[in-house]
Coordinates of C-alpha atoms (C1' of nucleotides) in Angstrom, one line a residue:
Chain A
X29 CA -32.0 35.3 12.7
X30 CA -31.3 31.5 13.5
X31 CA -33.9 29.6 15.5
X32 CA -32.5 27.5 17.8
X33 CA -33.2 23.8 17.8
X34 CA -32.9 20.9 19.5
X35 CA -29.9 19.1 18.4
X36 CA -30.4 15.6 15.9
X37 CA -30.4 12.6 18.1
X38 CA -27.6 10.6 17.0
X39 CA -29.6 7.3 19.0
X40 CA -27.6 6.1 21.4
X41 CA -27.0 2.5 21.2
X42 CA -26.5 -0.5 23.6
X43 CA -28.3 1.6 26.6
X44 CA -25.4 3.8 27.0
X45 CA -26.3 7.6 28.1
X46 CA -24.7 9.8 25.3
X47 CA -22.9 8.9 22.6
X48 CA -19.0 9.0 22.9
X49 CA -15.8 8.5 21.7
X50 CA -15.5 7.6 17.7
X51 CA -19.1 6.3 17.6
X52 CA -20.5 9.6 17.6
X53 CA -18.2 10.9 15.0
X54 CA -19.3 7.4 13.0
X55 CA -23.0 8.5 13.5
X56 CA -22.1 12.1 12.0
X57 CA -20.4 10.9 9.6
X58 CA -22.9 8.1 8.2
X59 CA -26.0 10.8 8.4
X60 CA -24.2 13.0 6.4
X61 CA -23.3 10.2 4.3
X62 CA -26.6 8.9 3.5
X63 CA -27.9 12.7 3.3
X64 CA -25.8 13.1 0.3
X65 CA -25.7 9.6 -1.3
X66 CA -29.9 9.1 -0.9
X67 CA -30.0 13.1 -2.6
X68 CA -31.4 15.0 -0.1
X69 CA -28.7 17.2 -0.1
X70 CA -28.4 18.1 -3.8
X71 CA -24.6 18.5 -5.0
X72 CA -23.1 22.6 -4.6
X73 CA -25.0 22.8 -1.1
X74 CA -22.5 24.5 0.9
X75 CA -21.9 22.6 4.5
X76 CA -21.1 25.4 7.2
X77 CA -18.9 24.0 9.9
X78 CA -21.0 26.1 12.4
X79 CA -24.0 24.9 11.1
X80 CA -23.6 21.4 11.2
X81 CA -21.6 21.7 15.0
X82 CA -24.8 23.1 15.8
X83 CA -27.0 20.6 14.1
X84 CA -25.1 17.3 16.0
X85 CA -24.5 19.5 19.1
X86 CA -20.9 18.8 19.1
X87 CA -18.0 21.5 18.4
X88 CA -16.4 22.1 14.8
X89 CA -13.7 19.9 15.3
X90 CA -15.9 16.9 15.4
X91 CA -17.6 18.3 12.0
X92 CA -14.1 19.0 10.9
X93 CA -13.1 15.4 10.8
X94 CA -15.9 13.9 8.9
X95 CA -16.3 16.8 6.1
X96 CA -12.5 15.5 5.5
X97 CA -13.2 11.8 5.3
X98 CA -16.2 12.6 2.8
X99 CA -13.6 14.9 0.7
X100 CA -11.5 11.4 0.6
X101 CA -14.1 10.0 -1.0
X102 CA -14.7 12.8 -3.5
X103 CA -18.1 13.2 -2.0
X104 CA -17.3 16.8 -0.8
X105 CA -15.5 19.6 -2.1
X106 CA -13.6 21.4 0.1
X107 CA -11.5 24.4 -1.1
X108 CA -9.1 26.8 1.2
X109 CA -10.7 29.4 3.2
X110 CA -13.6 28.3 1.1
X111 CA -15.5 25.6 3.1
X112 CA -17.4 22.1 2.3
X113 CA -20.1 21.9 -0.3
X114 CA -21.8 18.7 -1.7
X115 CA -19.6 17.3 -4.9
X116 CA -20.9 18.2 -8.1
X117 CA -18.8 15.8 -10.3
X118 CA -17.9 16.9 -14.0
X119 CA -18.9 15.0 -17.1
X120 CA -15.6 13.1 -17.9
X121 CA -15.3 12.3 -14.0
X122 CA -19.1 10.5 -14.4
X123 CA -17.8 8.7 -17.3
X124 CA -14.2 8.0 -15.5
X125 CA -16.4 6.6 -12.5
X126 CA -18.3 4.5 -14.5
X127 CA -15.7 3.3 -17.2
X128 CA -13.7 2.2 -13.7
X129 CA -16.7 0.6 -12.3
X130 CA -17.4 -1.4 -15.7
X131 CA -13.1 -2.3 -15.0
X132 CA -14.0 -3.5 -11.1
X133 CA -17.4 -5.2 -11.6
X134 CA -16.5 -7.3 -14.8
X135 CA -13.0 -8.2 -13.0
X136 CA -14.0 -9.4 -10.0
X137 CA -17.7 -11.1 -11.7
X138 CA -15.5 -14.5 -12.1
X139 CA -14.7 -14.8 -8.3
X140 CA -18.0 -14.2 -7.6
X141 CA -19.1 -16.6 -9.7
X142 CA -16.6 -19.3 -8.2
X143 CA -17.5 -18.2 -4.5
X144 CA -21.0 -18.0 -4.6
X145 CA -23.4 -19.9 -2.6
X146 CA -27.0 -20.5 -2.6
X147 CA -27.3 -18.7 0.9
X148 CA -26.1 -15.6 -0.1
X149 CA -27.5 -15.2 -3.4
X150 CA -30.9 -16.0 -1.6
X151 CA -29.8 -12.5 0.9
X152 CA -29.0 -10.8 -2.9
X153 CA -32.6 -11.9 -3.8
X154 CA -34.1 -10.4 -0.9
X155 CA -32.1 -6.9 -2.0
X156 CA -33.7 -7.6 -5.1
X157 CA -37.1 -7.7 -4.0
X158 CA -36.8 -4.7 -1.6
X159 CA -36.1 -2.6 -4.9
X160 CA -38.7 -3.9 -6.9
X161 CA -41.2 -2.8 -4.0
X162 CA -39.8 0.7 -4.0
X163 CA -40.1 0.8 -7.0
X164 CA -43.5 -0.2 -7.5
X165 CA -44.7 2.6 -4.7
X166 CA -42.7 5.1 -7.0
X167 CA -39.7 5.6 -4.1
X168 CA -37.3 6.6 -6.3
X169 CA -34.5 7.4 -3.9
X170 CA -34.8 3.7 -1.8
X171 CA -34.6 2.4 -5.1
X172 CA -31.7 4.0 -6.4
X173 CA -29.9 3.2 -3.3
X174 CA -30.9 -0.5 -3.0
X175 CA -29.7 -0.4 -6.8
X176 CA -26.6 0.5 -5.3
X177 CA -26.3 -1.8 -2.7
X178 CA -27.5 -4.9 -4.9
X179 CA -23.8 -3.8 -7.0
X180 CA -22.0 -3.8 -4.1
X181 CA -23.5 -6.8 -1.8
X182 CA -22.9 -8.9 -5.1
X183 CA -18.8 -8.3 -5.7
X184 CA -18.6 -8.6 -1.9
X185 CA -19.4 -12.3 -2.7
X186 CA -16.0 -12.2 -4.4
X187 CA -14.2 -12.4 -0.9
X188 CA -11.7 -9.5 -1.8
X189 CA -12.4 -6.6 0.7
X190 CA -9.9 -4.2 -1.1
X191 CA -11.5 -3.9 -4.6
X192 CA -15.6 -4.2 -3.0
X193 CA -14.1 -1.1 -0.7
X194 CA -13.1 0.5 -3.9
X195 CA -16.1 -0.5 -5.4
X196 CA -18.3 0.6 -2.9
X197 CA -16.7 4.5 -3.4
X198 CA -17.2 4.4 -7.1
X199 CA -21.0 3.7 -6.5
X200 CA -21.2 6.3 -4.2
X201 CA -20.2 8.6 -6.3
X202 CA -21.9 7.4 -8.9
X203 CA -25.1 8.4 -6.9
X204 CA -23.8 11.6 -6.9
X205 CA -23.6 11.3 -10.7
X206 CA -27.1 10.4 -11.0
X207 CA -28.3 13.3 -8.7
X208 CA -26.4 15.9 -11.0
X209 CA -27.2 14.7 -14.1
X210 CA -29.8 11.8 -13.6
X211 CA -33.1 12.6 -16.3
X212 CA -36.0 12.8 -13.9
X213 CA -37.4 9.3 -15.6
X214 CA -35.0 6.3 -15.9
X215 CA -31.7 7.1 -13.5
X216 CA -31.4 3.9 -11.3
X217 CA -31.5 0.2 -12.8
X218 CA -35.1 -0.3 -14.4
X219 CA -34.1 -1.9 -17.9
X220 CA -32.8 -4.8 -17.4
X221 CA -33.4 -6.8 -13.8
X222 CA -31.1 -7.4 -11.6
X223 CA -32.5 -10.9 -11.1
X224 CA -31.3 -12.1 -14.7
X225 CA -27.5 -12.0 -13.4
X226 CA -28.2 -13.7 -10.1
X227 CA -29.7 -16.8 -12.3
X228 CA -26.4 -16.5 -14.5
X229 CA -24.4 -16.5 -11.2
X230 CA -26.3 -19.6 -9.9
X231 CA -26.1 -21.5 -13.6
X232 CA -22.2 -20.9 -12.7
X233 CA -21.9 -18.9 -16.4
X234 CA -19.1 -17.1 -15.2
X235 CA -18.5 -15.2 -19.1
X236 CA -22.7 -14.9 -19.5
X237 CA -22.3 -12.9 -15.9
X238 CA -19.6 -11.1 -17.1
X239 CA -21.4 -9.7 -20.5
X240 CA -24.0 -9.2 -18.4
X241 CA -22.7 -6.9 -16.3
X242 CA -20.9 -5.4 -18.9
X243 CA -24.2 -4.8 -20.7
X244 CA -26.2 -3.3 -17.8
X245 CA -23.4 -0.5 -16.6
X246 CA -23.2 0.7 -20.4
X247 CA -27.2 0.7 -20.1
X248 CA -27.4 2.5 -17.0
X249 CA -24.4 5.3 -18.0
X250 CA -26.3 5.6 -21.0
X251 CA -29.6 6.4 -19.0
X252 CA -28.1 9.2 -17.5
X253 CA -27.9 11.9 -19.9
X254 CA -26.1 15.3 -19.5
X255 CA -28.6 17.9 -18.1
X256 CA -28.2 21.0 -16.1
X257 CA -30.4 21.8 -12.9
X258 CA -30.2 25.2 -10.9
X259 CA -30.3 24.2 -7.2
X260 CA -31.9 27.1 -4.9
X261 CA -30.4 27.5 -1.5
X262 CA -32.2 24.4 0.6
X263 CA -33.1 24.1 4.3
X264 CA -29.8 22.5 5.5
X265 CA -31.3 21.5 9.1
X266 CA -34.6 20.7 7.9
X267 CA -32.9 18.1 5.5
X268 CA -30.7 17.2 8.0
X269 CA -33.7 16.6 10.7
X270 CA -35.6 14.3 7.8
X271 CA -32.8 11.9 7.2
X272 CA -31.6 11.2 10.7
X273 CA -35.2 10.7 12.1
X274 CA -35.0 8.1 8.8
X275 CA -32.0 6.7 9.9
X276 CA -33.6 5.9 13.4
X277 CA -36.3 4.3 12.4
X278 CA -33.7 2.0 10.3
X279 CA -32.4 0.5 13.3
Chain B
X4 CA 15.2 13.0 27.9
X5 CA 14.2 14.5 24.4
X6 CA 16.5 16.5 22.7
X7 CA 15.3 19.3 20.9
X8 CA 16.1 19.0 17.5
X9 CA 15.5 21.4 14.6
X10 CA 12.6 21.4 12.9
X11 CA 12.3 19.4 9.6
X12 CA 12.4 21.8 6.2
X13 CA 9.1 21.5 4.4
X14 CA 10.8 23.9 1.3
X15 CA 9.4 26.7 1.0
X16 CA 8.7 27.4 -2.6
X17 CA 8.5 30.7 -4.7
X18 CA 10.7 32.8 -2.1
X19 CA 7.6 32.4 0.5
X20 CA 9.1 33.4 3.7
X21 CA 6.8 30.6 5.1
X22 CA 5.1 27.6 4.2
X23 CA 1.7 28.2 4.6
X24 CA -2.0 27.2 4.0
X25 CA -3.1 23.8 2.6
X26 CA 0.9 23.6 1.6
X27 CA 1.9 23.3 4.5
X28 CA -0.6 20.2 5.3
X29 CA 0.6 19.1 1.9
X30 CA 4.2 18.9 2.3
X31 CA 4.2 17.2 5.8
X32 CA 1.6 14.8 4.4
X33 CA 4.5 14.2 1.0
X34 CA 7.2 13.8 3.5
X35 CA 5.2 11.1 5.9
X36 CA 3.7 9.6 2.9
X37 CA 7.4 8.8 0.8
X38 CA 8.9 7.6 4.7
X39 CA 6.3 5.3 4.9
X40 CA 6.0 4.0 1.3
X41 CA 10.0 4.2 0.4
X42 CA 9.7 1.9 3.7
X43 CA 12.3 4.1 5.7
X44 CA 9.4 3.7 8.5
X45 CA 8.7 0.2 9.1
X46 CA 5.2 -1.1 9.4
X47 CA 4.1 -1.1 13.0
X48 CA 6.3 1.7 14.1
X49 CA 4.4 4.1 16.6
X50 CA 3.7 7.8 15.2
X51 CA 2.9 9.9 18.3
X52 CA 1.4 13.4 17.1
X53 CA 3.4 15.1 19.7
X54 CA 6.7 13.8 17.9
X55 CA 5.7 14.7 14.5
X56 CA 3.9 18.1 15.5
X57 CA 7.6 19.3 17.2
X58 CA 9.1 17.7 14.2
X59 CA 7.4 19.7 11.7
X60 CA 6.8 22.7 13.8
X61 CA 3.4 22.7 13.8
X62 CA 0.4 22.0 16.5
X63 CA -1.1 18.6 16.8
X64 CA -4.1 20.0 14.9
X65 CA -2.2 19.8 11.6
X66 CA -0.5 16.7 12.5
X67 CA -3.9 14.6 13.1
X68 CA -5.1 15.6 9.7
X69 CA -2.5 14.2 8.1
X70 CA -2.6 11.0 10.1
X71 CA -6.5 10.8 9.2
X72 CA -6.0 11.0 5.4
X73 CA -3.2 8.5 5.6
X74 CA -5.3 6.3 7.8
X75 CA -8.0 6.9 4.9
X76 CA -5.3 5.2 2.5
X77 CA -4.4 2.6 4.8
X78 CA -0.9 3.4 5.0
X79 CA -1.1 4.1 8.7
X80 CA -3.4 2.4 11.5
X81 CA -5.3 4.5 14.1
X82 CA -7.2 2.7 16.9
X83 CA -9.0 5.0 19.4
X84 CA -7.0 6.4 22.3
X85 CA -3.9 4.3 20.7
X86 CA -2.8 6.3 18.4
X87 CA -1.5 5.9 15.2
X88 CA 0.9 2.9 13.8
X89 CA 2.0 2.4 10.0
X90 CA 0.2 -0.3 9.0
X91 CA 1.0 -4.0 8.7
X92 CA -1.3 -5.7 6.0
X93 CA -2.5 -8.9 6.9
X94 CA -1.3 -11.9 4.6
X95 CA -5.1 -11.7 3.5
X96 CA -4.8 -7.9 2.2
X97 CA -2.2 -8.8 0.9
X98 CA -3.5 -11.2 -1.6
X99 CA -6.4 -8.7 -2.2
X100 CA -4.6 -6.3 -3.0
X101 CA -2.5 -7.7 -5.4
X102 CA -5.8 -9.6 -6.9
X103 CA -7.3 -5.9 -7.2
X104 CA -4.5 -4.7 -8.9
X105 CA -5.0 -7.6 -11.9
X106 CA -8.2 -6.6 -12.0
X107 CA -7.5 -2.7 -12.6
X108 CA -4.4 -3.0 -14.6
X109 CA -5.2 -5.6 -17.1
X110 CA -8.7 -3.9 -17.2
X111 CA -7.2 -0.3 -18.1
X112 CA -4.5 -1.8 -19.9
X113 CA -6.7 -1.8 -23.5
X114 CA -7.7 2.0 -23.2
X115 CA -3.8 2.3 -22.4
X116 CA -2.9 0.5 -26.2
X117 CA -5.4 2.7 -27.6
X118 CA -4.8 6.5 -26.5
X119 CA -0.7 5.9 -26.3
X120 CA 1.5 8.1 -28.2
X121 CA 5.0 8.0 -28.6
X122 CA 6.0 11.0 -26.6
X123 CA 3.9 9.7 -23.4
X124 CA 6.1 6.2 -24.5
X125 CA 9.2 7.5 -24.2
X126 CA 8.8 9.0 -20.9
X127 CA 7.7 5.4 -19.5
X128 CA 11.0 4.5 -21.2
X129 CA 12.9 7.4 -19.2
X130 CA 11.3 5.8 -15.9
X131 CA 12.4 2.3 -16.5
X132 CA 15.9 3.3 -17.8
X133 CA 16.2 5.0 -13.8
X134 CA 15.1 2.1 -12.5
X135 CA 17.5 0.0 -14.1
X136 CA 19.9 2.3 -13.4
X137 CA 19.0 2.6 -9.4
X138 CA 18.8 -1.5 -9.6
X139 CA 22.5 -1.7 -10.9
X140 CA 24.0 0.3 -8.4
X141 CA 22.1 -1.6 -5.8
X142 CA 19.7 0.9 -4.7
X143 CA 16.9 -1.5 -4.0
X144 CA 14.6 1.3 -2.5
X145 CA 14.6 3.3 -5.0
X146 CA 13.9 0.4 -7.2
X147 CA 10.7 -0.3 -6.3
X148 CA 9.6 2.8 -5.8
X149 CA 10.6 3.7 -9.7
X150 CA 9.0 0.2 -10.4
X151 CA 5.3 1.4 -8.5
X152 CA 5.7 5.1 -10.4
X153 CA 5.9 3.0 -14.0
X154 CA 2.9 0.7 -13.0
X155 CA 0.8 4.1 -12.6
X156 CA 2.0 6.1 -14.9
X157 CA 1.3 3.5 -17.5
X158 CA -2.1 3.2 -16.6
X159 CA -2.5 7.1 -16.5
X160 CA -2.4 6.5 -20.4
X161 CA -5.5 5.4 -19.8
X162 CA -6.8 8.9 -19.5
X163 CA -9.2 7.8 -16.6
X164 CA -7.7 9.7 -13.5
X165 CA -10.8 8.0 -11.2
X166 CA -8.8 4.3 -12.3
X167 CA -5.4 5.8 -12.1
X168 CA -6.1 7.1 -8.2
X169 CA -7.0 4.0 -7.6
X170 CA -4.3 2.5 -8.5
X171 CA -2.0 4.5 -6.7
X172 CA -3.5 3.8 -3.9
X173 CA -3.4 0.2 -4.3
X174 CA 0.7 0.7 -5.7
X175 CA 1.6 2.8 -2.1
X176 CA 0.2 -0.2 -0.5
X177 CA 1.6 -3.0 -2.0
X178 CA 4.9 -1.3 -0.9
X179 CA 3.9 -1.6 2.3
X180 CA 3.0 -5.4 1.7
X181 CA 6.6 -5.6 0.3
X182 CA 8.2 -4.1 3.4
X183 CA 6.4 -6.5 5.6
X184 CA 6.7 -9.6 3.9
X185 CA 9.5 -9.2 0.8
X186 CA 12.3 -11.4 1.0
X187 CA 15.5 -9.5 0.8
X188 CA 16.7 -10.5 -2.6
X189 CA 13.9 -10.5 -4.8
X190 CA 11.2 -7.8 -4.2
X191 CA 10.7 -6.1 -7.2
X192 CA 10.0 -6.6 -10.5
X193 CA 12.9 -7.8 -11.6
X194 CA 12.3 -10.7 -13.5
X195 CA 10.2 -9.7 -16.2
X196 CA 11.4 -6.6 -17.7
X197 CA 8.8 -3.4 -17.6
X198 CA 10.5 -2.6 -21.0
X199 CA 8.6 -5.6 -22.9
X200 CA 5.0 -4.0 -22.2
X201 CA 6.1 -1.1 -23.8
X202 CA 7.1 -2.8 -27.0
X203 CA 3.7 -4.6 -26.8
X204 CA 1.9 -1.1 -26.6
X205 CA 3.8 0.7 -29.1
X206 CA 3.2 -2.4 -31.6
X207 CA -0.7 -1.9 -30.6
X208 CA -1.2 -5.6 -29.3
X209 CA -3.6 -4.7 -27.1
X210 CA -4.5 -8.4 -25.8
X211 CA -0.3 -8.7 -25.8
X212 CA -0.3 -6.0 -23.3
X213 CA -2.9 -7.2 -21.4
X214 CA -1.6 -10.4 -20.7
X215 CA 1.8 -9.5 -20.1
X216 CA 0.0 -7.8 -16.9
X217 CA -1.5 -10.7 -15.9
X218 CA 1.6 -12.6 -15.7
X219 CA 3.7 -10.0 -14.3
X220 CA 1.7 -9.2 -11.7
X221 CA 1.2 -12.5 -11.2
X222 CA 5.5 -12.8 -10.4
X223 CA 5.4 -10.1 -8.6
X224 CA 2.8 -11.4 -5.7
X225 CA 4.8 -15.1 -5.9
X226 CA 8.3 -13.2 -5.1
X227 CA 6.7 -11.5 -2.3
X228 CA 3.6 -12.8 0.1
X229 CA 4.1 -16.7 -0.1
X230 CA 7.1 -16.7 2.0
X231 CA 4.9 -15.8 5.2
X232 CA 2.3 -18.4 5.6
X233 CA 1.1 -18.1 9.4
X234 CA -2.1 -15.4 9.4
X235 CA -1.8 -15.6 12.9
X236 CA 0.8 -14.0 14.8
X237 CA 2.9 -12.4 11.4
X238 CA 4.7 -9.7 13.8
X239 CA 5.5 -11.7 17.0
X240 CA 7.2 -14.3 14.6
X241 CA 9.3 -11.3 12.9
X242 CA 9.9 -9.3 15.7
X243 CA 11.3 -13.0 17.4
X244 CA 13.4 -13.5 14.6
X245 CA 15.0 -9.9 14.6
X246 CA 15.9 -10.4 18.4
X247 CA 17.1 -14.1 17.9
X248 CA 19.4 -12.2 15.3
X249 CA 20.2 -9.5 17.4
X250 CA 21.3 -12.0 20.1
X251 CA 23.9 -13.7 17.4
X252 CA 25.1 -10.5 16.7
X253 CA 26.1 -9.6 20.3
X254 CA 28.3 -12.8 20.7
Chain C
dT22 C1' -24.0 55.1 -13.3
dA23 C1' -20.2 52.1 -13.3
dG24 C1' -16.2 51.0 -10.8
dA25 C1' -12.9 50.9 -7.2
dG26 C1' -12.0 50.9 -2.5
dT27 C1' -13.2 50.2 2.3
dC28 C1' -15.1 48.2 6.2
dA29 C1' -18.1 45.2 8.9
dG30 C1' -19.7 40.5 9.4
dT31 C1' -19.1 35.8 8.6
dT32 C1' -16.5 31.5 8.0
dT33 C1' -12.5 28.9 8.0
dG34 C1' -7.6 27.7 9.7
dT35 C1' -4.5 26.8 13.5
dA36 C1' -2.9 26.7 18.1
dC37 C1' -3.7 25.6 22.7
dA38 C1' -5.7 23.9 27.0
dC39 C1' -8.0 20.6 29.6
dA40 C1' -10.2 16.1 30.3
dA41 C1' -10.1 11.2 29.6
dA42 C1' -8.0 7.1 28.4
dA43 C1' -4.0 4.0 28.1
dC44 C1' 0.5 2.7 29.7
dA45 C1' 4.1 1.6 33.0
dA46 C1' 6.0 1.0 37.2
dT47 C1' 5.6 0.4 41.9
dA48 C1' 3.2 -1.1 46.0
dT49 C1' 0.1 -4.4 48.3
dT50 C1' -2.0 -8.6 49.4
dT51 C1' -2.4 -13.4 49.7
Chain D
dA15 C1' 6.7 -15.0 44.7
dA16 C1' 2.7 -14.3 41.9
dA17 C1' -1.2 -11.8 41.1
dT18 C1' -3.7 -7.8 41.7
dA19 C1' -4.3 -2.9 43.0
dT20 C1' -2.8 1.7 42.8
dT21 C1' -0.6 5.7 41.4
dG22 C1' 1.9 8.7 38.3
dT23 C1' 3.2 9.6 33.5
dT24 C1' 2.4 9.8 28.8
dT25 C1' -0.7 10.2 24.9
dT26 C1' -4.9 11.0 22.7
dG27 C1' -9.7 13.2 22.3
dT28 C1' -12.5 17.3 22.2
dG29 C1' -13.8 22.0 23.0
dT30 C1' -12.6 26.8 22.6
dA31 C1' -10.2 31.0 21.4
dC32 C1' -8.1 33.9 18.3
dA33 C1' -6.1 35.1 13.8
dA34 C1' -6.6 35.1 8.8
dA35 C1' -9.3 35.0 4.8
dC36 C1' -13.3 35.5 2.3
dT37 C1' -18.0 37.8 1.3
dG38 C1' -21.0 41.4 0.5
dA39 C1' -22.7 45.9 1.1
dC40 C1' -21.8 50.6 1.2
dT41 C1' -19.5 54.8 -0.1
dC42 C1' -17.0 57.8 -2.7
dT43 C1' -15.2 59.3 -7.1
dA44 C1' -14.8 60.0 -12.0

DNA sequence: TAGAGTCAGTTTGTACACAAAACAATATTT
DNA sequence: AAATATTGTTTTGTGTACAAACTGACTCTA
């Protein structure tokens, strides 16, 4: 038997009474978004329609629409007459994923380069920081995903929206990557500090940022190693609960 | 008054009585997808799901799915309650895009040199030799579109499907740029030949290859985007121009 | 006992209906 | 006559119902 509970609040913004219109799908769609990308959900974990209509306290066509967007971006499966689960990608798409990142990041490190200012490497710094303070209190999820934002906040400096869009899907997935197959250890970007590039960056060393980068996605592929982890059959809602009540507190 | 028109055929394959399933989706979303991209739909034209869902035969339901993962792609527009347009890249996208595709082609072009065989060469030799052919009898359409199918399957050599989607993604699109802003002679690539790259591969110059890239992609964006230079009103000034003509016409 | 078949329960796919928003055309007011 | 208000029509957004497909357990048979 199913409990019954109350539905997540999706926090309505701006003082307005309930969420409507393609906000709330937005909401829905970046809960479950940072539910799979932060790994709490872990890749397999099926993703009933019903379950999640319940969850948001909206009907399954709502649901419907933002299990497809997150297939678009390869971070769901969904199979005919089969369902949604979480994307477990294979071992040549991890290497794909991270062969076409080392392509993006070292392309676009020379605009970056050209366009950058001391303002916004100052905001990159402050990224920076954040994940060194994760780190040090041992929250390995914030800092994988502030590893992940630091990547993409710096080729956004580039000015091209198309390829940091593009870029921003590949490191995405890539967190799926490191949820799969991540060793419990290493994982996000410990080795070598993100700091060192934004100095290079700053020096205007377009080719030193370039190697750079080129150095540190090898090192961080590397650090991911191929193992295998059995996944038992998790609290959906209970996850689901955790990371919205997160996601409030965020705003 | 609408007439009622019969439905378009979708094809069924295999002696199916029906089209069914994710086919169905499928082959609406292949015929929507080659009228926008062959550019037999201009950018900006309205798609109204009732319209499609009577021309397909199928419910709205189907008809919004498709519409989503083409919005996904930025090949169509949907703004809320509005409906959904085919898109009309900004002079700005337009530039990224092309400065995204640089990036991923000359990037993927080395793995290209290195895992091409003759056999996979020859085919990119089949598709160039139907290009010229569709050039010579003044089939411009089919041009370009055989002129975006070499681009990718060239960099599908790459063996790295995660680039290669993106690149198709970024090829569908730059048609779309092309249709908005090509000038009616030039267009595609025909300057440069597509036939020199291949020489270059097959000879294993790998650096060869990838700066023939550079400079052909390079043409390419200077036949097209420069011609438009007002980011402010692009459309008003075209559709003004088409009714000026239209005036001339009726004299 | 292993295997095939059947049947109920669950989950997804598709159509449809109704509500809400945008659009267009006419009416109203100054 | 211009600007605004209003009303009717069209189009989109969302929930719900029903059909089809899958899942898993149970039974029957060899």
């Amino acid at each position: 038997m199913n409990k019954k509970r109350s539905p997540i609040d999706l926090g309505a913004l701006q003082g307005e009474e309930t969420v409507t219109g393609s906000g709330r799908d937005e909401a829905i769609y970046r809960n479950l978004y940072a539910a799979i990308v932060e790994n709490h959900l872990e890749p397999g974990t099926k993703l009933p329609e019903d379950t999640l209509a319940e969850a948001f306290a909206v009907s399954r066509t709502s649901i419907r629409k933002v299990l497809q967007r997150l297939a678009y971006e390869r971070l769901v499966d969904i199979r005919l007459n089969r369902g949604a689960t979480v994307a477990q990608p294979t071992v040549k798409e991890a290497r794909d994923i991270f062969a076409a990142r080392r392509i993006v990041e070292c392309g676009a490190i020379a605009q970056v380069v050209a366009r950058a200012t001391p303002a916004k490497l100052d905001e990159l710094r402050d990224i920076v920081r954040r994940e060194q303070e994760a780190e040090a209190r041992g929250d390995r999820r914030e800092s994988i995903f502030l590893s992940g934002e630091f990547h993409v906040a710096l080729i956004r400096l580039s000015g091209n929206d198309t390829i940091s869009d593009i870029l921003a899907g590949l490191v995405s997935r890539s967190s799926l990557v490191i949820a799969t197959y991540g060793s419990p250890m290493s994982g996000s970007c410990r080795h070598t500090e993100h700091h060192d590039v934004l100095d290079l960056i700053a020096a205007g060393d377009a080719e030193g940022a370039r190697e750079w980068t080129e150095r540190h996605l090898r090192e961080v592929e590397r650090s991911v190693v191929l193992l295998e982890e059995n996944p038992a059959a998790p609290d959906l809602r209970r996850i689901l609960d955790d990371v919205a009540q997160r996601q409030r507190r965020q705003r």
